[in-house]
Amino acid sequence: MEQPTNRVFSGVQPTGNLHLGNYLGAIRNFVGLQETHECIYCVVDMHAITVWQDPKELAHNTREVAAAYIAAGVDAEKQVIFNQSKVSAHGELTWVLNCVARMGWLNRMTQFKEKAGKNRENASVGLYDYPVLMAADILAYRATHVPVGDDQKQHLELARDIAQKFNNDFAAFGGEEFFPLPEPLIMGAATRVMSLRDGSKKMSKSDPSDMSRITLTDSADDIAKKIRKARTDPEPLPSELEGLKERAEADNLVGIYAALADMTKEAVLQEHGGSQFSSFKPALAELANEKLSPITGEMARLMEDTAYIDSVLKSGGERADAIAQPILAKVKEIVGFV
Ligand code: TRP
């Protein structure tokens, strides 16, 4: 079985409220990678149900993430776009990897601790096992590179540990170097988009305030309003990066501007240093609309054509399955399943 050297796998959860942070921090980067890599982009519906999802909304949100991939510019024919539950290898490989991963490793996962909160006894077993499913996602394709944000670095480390332990445990049975250790692709500078209401918190789909985030279903008016009302301080923008220290909200808006314009923050400050927010915010709103409206418009159009989205997911699922099945078959042989 040949091992590709440049296979990318990544996933986004269909849990609603896709926002600017998801776009700038993940989806936009998926587009550039297709020039140089073979890309598999997954809508991870099996991860989503680790916390309860309304079935109708899950289906809608699954199509919406697929629409976002396509609208952002992922080529659905050249690359693979599909939803996780279509390919049984994810679940099957998870079981084998569950038996490789150690309790002690999972007990260190900070995301589980945060998501489960105080009431850990009531968290689903799936939420605890979430990182093993994520490892299976990547390893089922023997992917070599994984674009991830900061918050997923620990999970990717775990995937590497699991791959390595599998390779060691079964070294004498064909497992030696069977799984490549997936490398993180850390994404561009301004990928941490913060809440518009509180510059110390990440922009999040679960923030109760809709004003805290720009979503990919917002209209131009919504976007302008959210930026106009974004929290700021009374000072004008500084001309140097240094001047953004201790000014989380100003830093965030400059970072968003830089990411959307494909500039450095320094360059943004050279242009806008000395401006009041009363003039910077309208400039940012205009830029945001210029960059986002082609994507949000195309997403809205695609969401009217669910037959097309479903056909993309079906074809992607078949192609993903064709890659994963021989790998899974080999895993079964290695561990001694007759
Ligand atoms: N856990 C990731 C997130 O919430 C999504 C994800 C699932 C993923 N499987 C993956 C990302 C595999 C990269 C590779 O952001």
GROMACS .gro file of C-alpha atoms and ligand atoms in nm:
model
  353
    1MET     CA    1   0.000   0.000   0.000
    2GLU     CA    2   0.158   0.330  -0.098
    3GLN     CA    3   0.189   0.599   0.161
    4PRO     CA    4   0.131   0.953   0.027
    5THR     CA    5   0.361   1.225   0.154
    6ASN     CA    6   0.120   1.514   0.134
    7ARG     CA    7  -0.225   1.405   0.245
    8VAL     CA    8  -0.417   1.659   0.451
    9PHE     CA    9  -0.713   1.573   0.673
   10SER     CA   10  -0.918   1.821   0.868
   11GLY     CA   11  -1.268   1.853   1.007
   12VAL     CA   12  -1.521   2.105   1.130
   13GLN     CA   13  -1.809   2.019   1.361
   14PRO     CA   14  -2.163   2.085   1.237
   15THR     CA   15  -2.287   2.247   1.556
   16GLY     CA   16  -2.428   2.567   1.408
   17ASN     CA   17  -2.336   2.934   1.409
   18LEU     CA   18  -2.036   2.901   1.176
   19HIS     CA   19  -1.851   3.224   1.240
   20LEU     CA   20  -1.563   3.443   1.131
   21GLY     CA   21  -1.326   3.252   1.361
   22ASN     CA   22  -1.411   2.924   1.186
   23TYR     CA   23  -1.361   3.090   0.849
   24LEU     CA   24  -1.034   3.277   0.915
   25GLY     CA   25  -0.894   3.016   1.151
   26ALA     CA   26  -0.978   2.702   0.954
   27ILE     CA   27  -1.186   2.697   0.639
   28ARG     CA   28  -0.997   2.971   0.457
   29ASN     CA   29  -0.670   2.785   0.510
   30PHE     CA   30  -0.821   2.466   0.368
   31VAL     CA   31  -0.851   2.644   0.034
   32GLY     CA   32  -0.482   2.727  -0.004
   33LEU     CA   33  -0.370   2.375   0.085
   34GLN     CA   34  -0.534   2.221  -0.219
   35GLU     CA   35  -0.263   2.366  -0.443
   36THR     CA   36   0.003   2.153  -0.281
   37HIS     CA   37  -0.178   1.868  -0.103
   38GLU     CA   38  -0.434   1.598  -0.152
   39CYS     CA   39  -0.707   1.718   0.083
   40ILE     CA   40  -0.979   1.537   0.271
   41TYR     CA   41  -1.221   1.776   0.441
   42CYS     CA   42  -1.472   1.623   0.672
   43VAL     CA   43  -1.789   1.745   0.841
   44VAL     CA   44  -1.754   1.566   1.172
   45ASP     CA   45  -2.113   1.482   1.259
   46MET     CA   46  -2.004   1.194   1.483
   47HIS     CA   47  -1.804   1.439   1.694
   48ALA     CA   48  -2.102   1.674   1.707
   49ILE     CA   49  -2.326   1.420   1.881
   50THR     CA   50  -2.087   1.388   2.175
   51VAL     CA   51  -2.318   1.656   2.310
   52TRP     CA   52  -2.688   1.628   2.225
   53GLN     CA   53  -2.791   1.771   1.890
   54ASP     CA   54  -3.138   1.825   1.757
   55PRO     CA   55  -3.149   1.580   1.462
   56LYS     CA   56  -3.306   1.830   1.222
   57GLU     CA   57  -3.051   2.093   1.309
   58LEU     CA   58  -2.766   1.845   1.283
   59ALA     CA   59  -2.868   1.763   0.925
   60HIS     CA   60  -2.903   2.133   0.840
   61ASN     CA   61  -2.573   2.223   1.002
   62THR     CA   62  -2.394   1.937   0.828
   63ARG     CA   63  -2.502   2.073   0.490
   64GLU     CA   64  -2.409   2.423   0.600
   65VAL     CA   65  -2.049   2.329   0.680
   66ALA     CA   66  -2.024   2.150   0.345
   67ALA     CA   67  -2.164   2.462   0.178
   68ALA     CA   68  -1.905   2.675   0.357
   69TYR     CA   69  -1.619   2.455   0.231
   70ILE     CA   70  -1.748   2.482  -0.125
   71ALA     CA   71  -1.834   2.852  -0.108
   72ALA     CA   72  -1.491   2.933   0.036
   73GLY     CA   73  -1.333   2.770  -0.267
   74VAL     CA   74  -1.257   2.405  -0.192
   75ASP     CA   75  -1.284   2.214  -0.519
   76ALA     CA   76  -1.537   1.940  -0.446
   77GLU     CA   77  -1.429   1.735  -0.744
   78LYS     CA   78  -1.054   1.744  -0.700
   79GLN     CA   79  -1.062   1.715  -0.320
   80VAL     CA   80  -1.278   1.505  -0.091
   81ILE     CA   81  -1.564   1.670   0.100
   82PHE     CA   82  -1.786   1.438   0.302
   83ASN     CA   83  -1.951   1.383   0.638
   84GLN     CA   84  -1.788   1.147   0.883
   85SER     CA   85  -2.084   0.917   0.946
   86LYS     CA   86  -2.083   0.809   0.580
   87VAL     CA   87  -1.756   0.618   0.622
   88SER     CA   88  -1.774   0.333   0.871
   89ALA     CA   89  -1.395   0.319   0.903
   90HIS     CA   90  -1.406   0.614   1.146
   91GLY     CA   91  -1.610   0.419   1.398
   92GLU     CA   92  -1.437   0.087   1.337
   93LEU     CA   93  -1.087   0.225   1.370
   94THR     CA   94  -1.190   0.416   1.682
   95TRP     CA   95  -1.255   0.084   1.853
   96VAL     CA   96  -0.910  -0.053   1.777
   97LEU     CA   97  -0.748   0.274   1.880
   98ASN     CA   98  -0.954   0.280   2.201
   99CYS     CA   99  -0.764  -0.032   2.292
  100VAL     CA  100  -0.431   0.135   2.215
  101ALA     CA  101  -0.491   0.469   2.388
  102ARG     CA  102  -0.443   0.479   2.765
  103MET     CA  103  -0.685   0.620   3.021
  104GLY     CA  104  -0.402   0.830   3.162
  105TRP     CA  105  -0.355   1.001   2.827
  106LEU     CA  106  -0.721   1.089   2.789
  107ASN     CA  107  -0.741   1.209   3.147
  108ARG     CA  108  -0.498   1.485   3.053
  109MET     CA  109  -0.715   1.632   2.776
  110THR     CA  110  -0.799   1.988   2.873
  111GLN     CA  111  -1.086   2.022   2.627
  112PHE     CA  112  -1.276   1.738   2.795
  113LYS     CA  113  -1.227   1.901   3.134
  114GLU     CA  114  -1.356   2.232   3.000
  115LYS     CA  115  -1.651   2.087   2.813
  116ALA     CA  116  -1.756   1.843   3.082
  117GLY     CA  117  -1.726   2.113   3.347
  118LYS     CA  118  -1.814   2.033   3.703
  119ASN     CA  119  -2.068   1.768   3.619
  120ARG     CA  120  -1.826   1.518   3.473
  121GLU     CA  121  -2.034   1.218   3.579
  122ASN     CA  122  -2.304   1.334   3.343
  123ALA     CA  123  -2.083   1.387   3.036
  124SER     CA  124  -2.130   1.134   2.756
  125VAL     CA  125  -1.876   0.856   2.714
  126GLY     CA  126  -1.843   0.988   2.358
  127LEU     CA  127  -1.726   1.326   2.483
  128TYR     CA  128  -1.448   1.153   2.675
  129ASP     CA  129  -1.357   0.943   2.374
  130TYR     CA  130  -1.374   1.237   2.134
  131PRO     CA  131  -0.995   1.263   2.088
  132VAL     CA  132  -0.966   0.895   1.995
  133LEU     CA  133  -1.230   0.939   1.726
  134MET     CA  134  -1.030   1.237   1.604
  135ALA     CA  135  -0.716   1.022   1.589
  136ALA     CA  136  -0.912   0.762   1.391
  137ASP     CA  137  -1.029   1.033   1.148
  138ILE     CA  138  -0.671   1.120   1.065
  139LEU     CA  139  -0.517   0.773   1.077
  140ALA     CA  140  -0.792   0.604   0.874
  141TYR     CA  141  -0.643   0.789   0.575
  142ARG     CA  142  -0.284   0.776   0.695
  143ALA     CA  143  -0.291   1.154   0.661
  144THR     CA  144   0.044   1.327   0.692
  145HIS     CA  145  -0.063   1.684   0.769
  146VAL     CA  146  -0.342   1.829   0.978
  147PRO     CA  147  -0.430   2.199   0.983
  148VAL     CA  148  -0.539   2.275   1.336
  149GLY     CA  149  -0.601   2.575   1.554
  150ASP     CA  150  -0.443   2.619   1.894
  151ASP     CA  151  -0.725   2.447   2.076
  152GLN     CA  152  -0.674   2.120   1.889
  153LYS     CA  153  -0.297   2.091   1.928
  154GLN     CA  154  -0.325   1.865   2.230
  155HIS     CA  155  -0.560   1.632   2.044
  156LEU     CA  156  -0.319   1.611   1.753
  157GLU     CA  157  -0.034   1.528   1.992
  158LEU     CA  158  -0.252   1.248   2.127
  159ALA     CA  159  -0.315   1.120   1.774
  160ARG     CA  160   0.062   1.103   1.724
  161ASP     CA  161   0.104   0.914   2.054
  162ILE     CA  162  -0.167   0.667   1.956
  163ALA     CA  163  -0.012   0.614   1.610
  164GLN     CA  164   0.328   0.558   1.764
  165LYS     CA  165   0.200   0.312   2.025
  166PHE     CA  166   0.010   0.117   1.760
  167ASN     CA  167   0.324   0.100   1.546
  168ASN     CA  168   0.528  -0.022   1.846
  169ASP     CA  169   0.272  -0.263   1.988
  170PHE     CA  170   0.238  -0.434   1.651
  171ALA     CA  171   0.588  -0.377   1.519
  172ALA     CA  172   0.650  -0.749   1.478
  173PHE     CA  173   0.320  -0.804   1.301
  174GLY     CA  174   0.340  -0.556   1.014
  175GLY     CA  175   0.268  -0.249   1.222
  176GLU     CA  176   0.615  -0.101   1.216
  177GLU     CA  177   0.581   0.251   1.078
  178PHE     CA  178   0.233   0.162   0.957
  179PHE     CA  179   0.084   0.493   1.065
  180PRO     CA  180   0.273   0.808   0.973
  181LEU     CA  181   0.288   1.051   1.265
  182PRO     CA  182   0.063   1.335   1.149
  183GLU     CA  183   0.225   1.679   1.148
  184PRO     CA  184   0.035   1.989   1.255
  185LEU     CA  185   0.005   2.271   1.005
  186ILE     CA  186  -0.018   2.575   1.225
  187MET     CA  187  -0.225   2.831   1.049
  188GLY     CA  188  -0.151   3.199   0.974
  189ALA     CA  189  -0.093   3.466   1.233
  190ALA     CA  190  -0.432   3.628   1.283
  191THR     CA  191  -0.621   3.303   1.329
  192ARG     CA  192  -0.737   3.369   1.680
  193VAL     CA  193  -1.050   3.572   1.635
  194MET     CA  194  -1.185   3.697   1.966
  195SER     CA  195  -1.538   3.785   2.077
  196LEU     CA  196  -1.662   4.128   1.967
  197ARG     CA  197  -1.797   4.181   2.319
  198ASP     CA  198  -1.493   4.065   2.517
  199GLY     CA  199  -1.144   4.067   2.368
  200SER     CA  200  -1.020   3.810   2.619
  201LYS     CA  201  -1.258   3.534   2.501
  202LYS     CA  202  -1.247   3.348   2.171
  203MET     CA  203  -1.528   3.411   1.924
  204SER     CA  204  -1.754   3.116   1.987
  205LYS     CA  205  -2.065   2.952   1.848
  206SER     CA  206  -2.194   2.897   2.199
  207ASP     CA  207  -2.168   3.255   2.329
  208PRO     CA  208  -2.524   3.353   2.429
  209SER     CA  209  -2.480   3.694   2.265
  210ASP     CA  210  -2.519   3.690   1.888
  211MET     CA  211  -2.347   4.031   1.890
  212SER     CA  212  -2.026   3.860   2.000
  213ARG     CA  213  -1.970   3.695   1.661
  214ILE     CA  214  -1.997   3.753   1.288
  215THR     CA  215  -2.156   3.444   1.136
  216LEU     CA  216  -2.143   3.317   0.781
  217THR     CA  217  -2.518   3.364   0.755
  218ASP     CA  218  -2.513   3.733   0.859
  219SER     CA  219  -2.630   3.996   0.609
  220ALA     CA  220  -2.414   4.296   0.521
  221ASP     CA  221  -2.629   4.504   0.759
  222ASP     CA  222  -2.583   4.256   1.043
  223ILE     CA  223  -2.209   4.263   0.993
  224ALA     CA  224  -2.193   4.643   0.985
  225LYS     CA  225  -2.405   4.664   1.299
  226LYS     CA  226  -2.200   4.409   1.492
  227ILE     CA  227  -1.877   4.586   1.405
  228ARG     CA  228  -2.022   4.927   1.491
  229LYS     CA  229  -2.131   4.797   1.831
  230ALA     CA  230  -1.814   4.596   1.896
  231ARG     CA  231  -1.659   4.682   2.231
  232THR     CA  232  -1.358   4.914   2.209
  233ASP     CA  233  -1.175   5.165   2.424
  234PRO     CA  234  -1.178   5.544   2.375
  235GLU     CA  235  -0.821   5.578   2.247
  236PRO     CA  236  -0.733   5.618   1.879
  237LEU     CA  237  -0.545   5.332   1.711
  238PRO     CA  238  -0.170   5.328   1.776
  239SER     CA  239   0.082   5.339   1.492
  240GLU     CA  240   0.296   5.056   1.632
  241LEU     CA  241   0.216   4.701   1.735
  242GLU     CA  242   0.347   4.777   2.082
  243GLY     CA  243   0.051   5.011   2.137
  244LEU     CA  244  -0.199   4.724   2.112
  245LYS     CA  245  -0.071   4.560   2.430
  246GLU     CA  246  -0.334   4.561   2.705
  247ARG     CA  247  -0.592   4.665   2.445
  248ALA     CA  248  -0.747   4.328   2.364
  249GLU     CA  249  -1.050   4.464   2.177
  250ALA     CA  250  -0.847   4.701   1.961
  251ASP     CA  251  -0.598   4.424   1.894
  252ASN     CA  252  -0.878   4.192   1.786
  253LEU     CA  253  -1.031   4.437   1.538
  254VAL     CA  254  -0.689   4.514   1.390
  255GLY     CA  255  -0.623   4.139   1.368
  256ILE     CA  256  -0.952   4.078   1.188
  257TYR     CA  257  -0.876   4.362   0.948
  258ALA     CA  258  -0.528   4.221   0.881
  259ALA     CA  259  -0.657   3.868   0.824
  260LEU     CA  260  -0.933   3.981   0.588
  261ALA     CA  261  -0.700   4.211   0.393
  262ASP     CA  262  -0.412   3.962   0.393
  263MET     CA  263  -0.186   4.218   0.556
  264THR     CA  264   0.022   4.217   0.870
  265LYS     CA  265  -0.110   4.401   1.174
  266GLU     CA  266   0.190   4.634   1.145
  267ALA     CA  267   0.080   4.732   0.795
  268VAL     CA  268  -0.277   4.793   0.912
  269LEU     CA  269  -0.146   5.022   1.186
  270GLN     CA  270   0.074   5.209   0.940
  271GLU     CA  271  -0.239   5.289   0.743
  272HIS     CA  272  -0.483   5.343   1.027
  273GLY     CA  273  -0.265   5.453   1.319
  274GLY     CA  274  -0.414   5.765   1.477
  275SER     CA  275  -0.768   5.685   1.350
  276GLN     CA  276  -1.060   5.688   1.588
  277PHE     CA  277  -1.278   5.379   1.599
  278SER     CA  278  -1.552   5.596   1.452
  279SER     CA  279  -1.362   5.586   1.124
  280PHE     CA  280  -1.181   5.250   1.157
  281LYS     CA  281  -1.499   5.053   1.224
  282PRO     CA  282  -1.674   5.158   0.902
  283ALA     CA  283  -1.356   5.076   0.708
  284LEU     CA  284  -1.348   4.733   0.873
  285ALA     CA  285  -1.719   4.675   0.804
  286GLU     CA  286  -1.668   4.761   0.439
  287LEU     CA  287  -1.371   4.528   0.411
  288ALA     CA  288  -1.555   4.248   0.592
  289ASN     CA  289  -1.849   4.277   0.358
  290GLU     CA  290  -1.632   4.292   0.052
  291LYS     CA  291  -1.450   3.973   0.154
  292LEU     CA  292  -1.735   3.779   0.311
  293SER     CA  293  -2.036   3.856   0.094
  294PRO     CA  294  -1.921   3.644  -0.202
  295ILE     CA  295  -1.889   3.352   0.039
  296THR     CA  296  -2.202   3.405   0.244
  297GLY     CA  297  -2.399   3.471  -0.075
  298GLU     CA  298  -2.276   3.152  -0.234
  299MET     CA  299  -2.346   2.957   0.086
  300ALA     CA  300  -2.703   3.084   0.090
  301ARG     CA  301  -2.742   2.986  -0.275
  302LEU     CA  302  -2.602   2.637  -0.210
  303MET     CA  303  -2.830   2.589   0.090
  304GLU     CA  304  -3.124   2.629  -0.148
  305ASP     CA  305  -2.986   2.337  -0.348
  306THR     CA  306  -2.956   2.061  -0.091
  307ALA     CA  307  -2.968   1.798  -0.367
  308TYR     CA  308  -2.638   1.931  -0.493
  309ILE     CA  309  -2.480   1.942  -0.146
  310ASP     CA  310  -2.599   1.589  -0.079
  311SER     CA  311  -2.448   1.471  -0.407
  312VAL     CA  312  -2.113   1.625  -0.310
  313LEU     CA  313  -2.124   1.450   0.028
  314LYS     CA  314  -2.220   1.121  -0.134
  315SER     CA  315  -1.945   1.130  -0.390
  316GLY     CA  316  -1.694   1.249  -0.130
  317GLY     CA  317  -1.805   0.971   0.104
  318GLU     CA  318  -1.750   0.709  -0.163
  319ARG     CA  319  -1.405   0.838  -0.244
  320ALA     CA  320  -1.313   0.865   0.125
  321ASP     CA  321  -1.434   0.511   0.181
  322ALA     CA  322  -1.221   0.386  -0.107
  323ILE     CA  323  -0.912   0.533   0.061
  324ALA     CA  324  -0.995   0.420   0.414
  325GLN     CA  325  -1.116   0.064   0.350
  326PRO     CA  326  -0.780  -0.088   0.245
  327ILE     CA  327  -0.611   0.086   0.540
  328LEU     CA  328  -0.872  -0.047   0.781
  329ALA     CA  329  -0.841  -0.395   0.627
  330LYS     CA  330  -0.468  -0.386   0.690
  331VAL     CA  331  -0.523  -0.273   1.050
  332LYS     CA  332  -0.756  -0.567   1.105
  333GLU     CA  333  -0.498  -0.804   0.961
  334ILE     CA  334  -0.220  -0.653   1.174
  335VAL     CA  335  -0.415  -0.693   1.499
  336GLY     CA  336  -0.514  -1.050   1.413
  337PHE     CA  337  -0.882  -1.020   1.325
  338VAL     CA  338  -0.962  -1.323   1.108
  339TRP     N1  339  -1.194   1.844   1.693
  339TRP     C1  340  -1.185   1.935   1.582
  339TRP     C2  341  -1.244   2.071   1.623
  339TRP     O1  342  -1.337   2.077   1.698
  339TRP     C3  343  -1.258   1.883   1.460
  339TRP     C4  344  -1.196   1.757   1.410
  339TRP     C5  345  -1.247   1.631   1.418
  339TRP     C6  346  -1.071   1.748   1.344
  339TRP     N2  347  -1.164   1.543   1.359
  339TRP     C7  348  -1.054   1.609   1.314
  339TRP     C8  349  -0.972   1.842   1.308
  339TRP     C9  350  -0.939   1.563   1.250
  339TRP    C10  351  -0.856   1.794   1.245
  339TRP    C11  352  -0.841   1.656   1.217
  339TRP     O2  353  -1.197   2.171   1.575
   0.00000   0.00000   0.00000
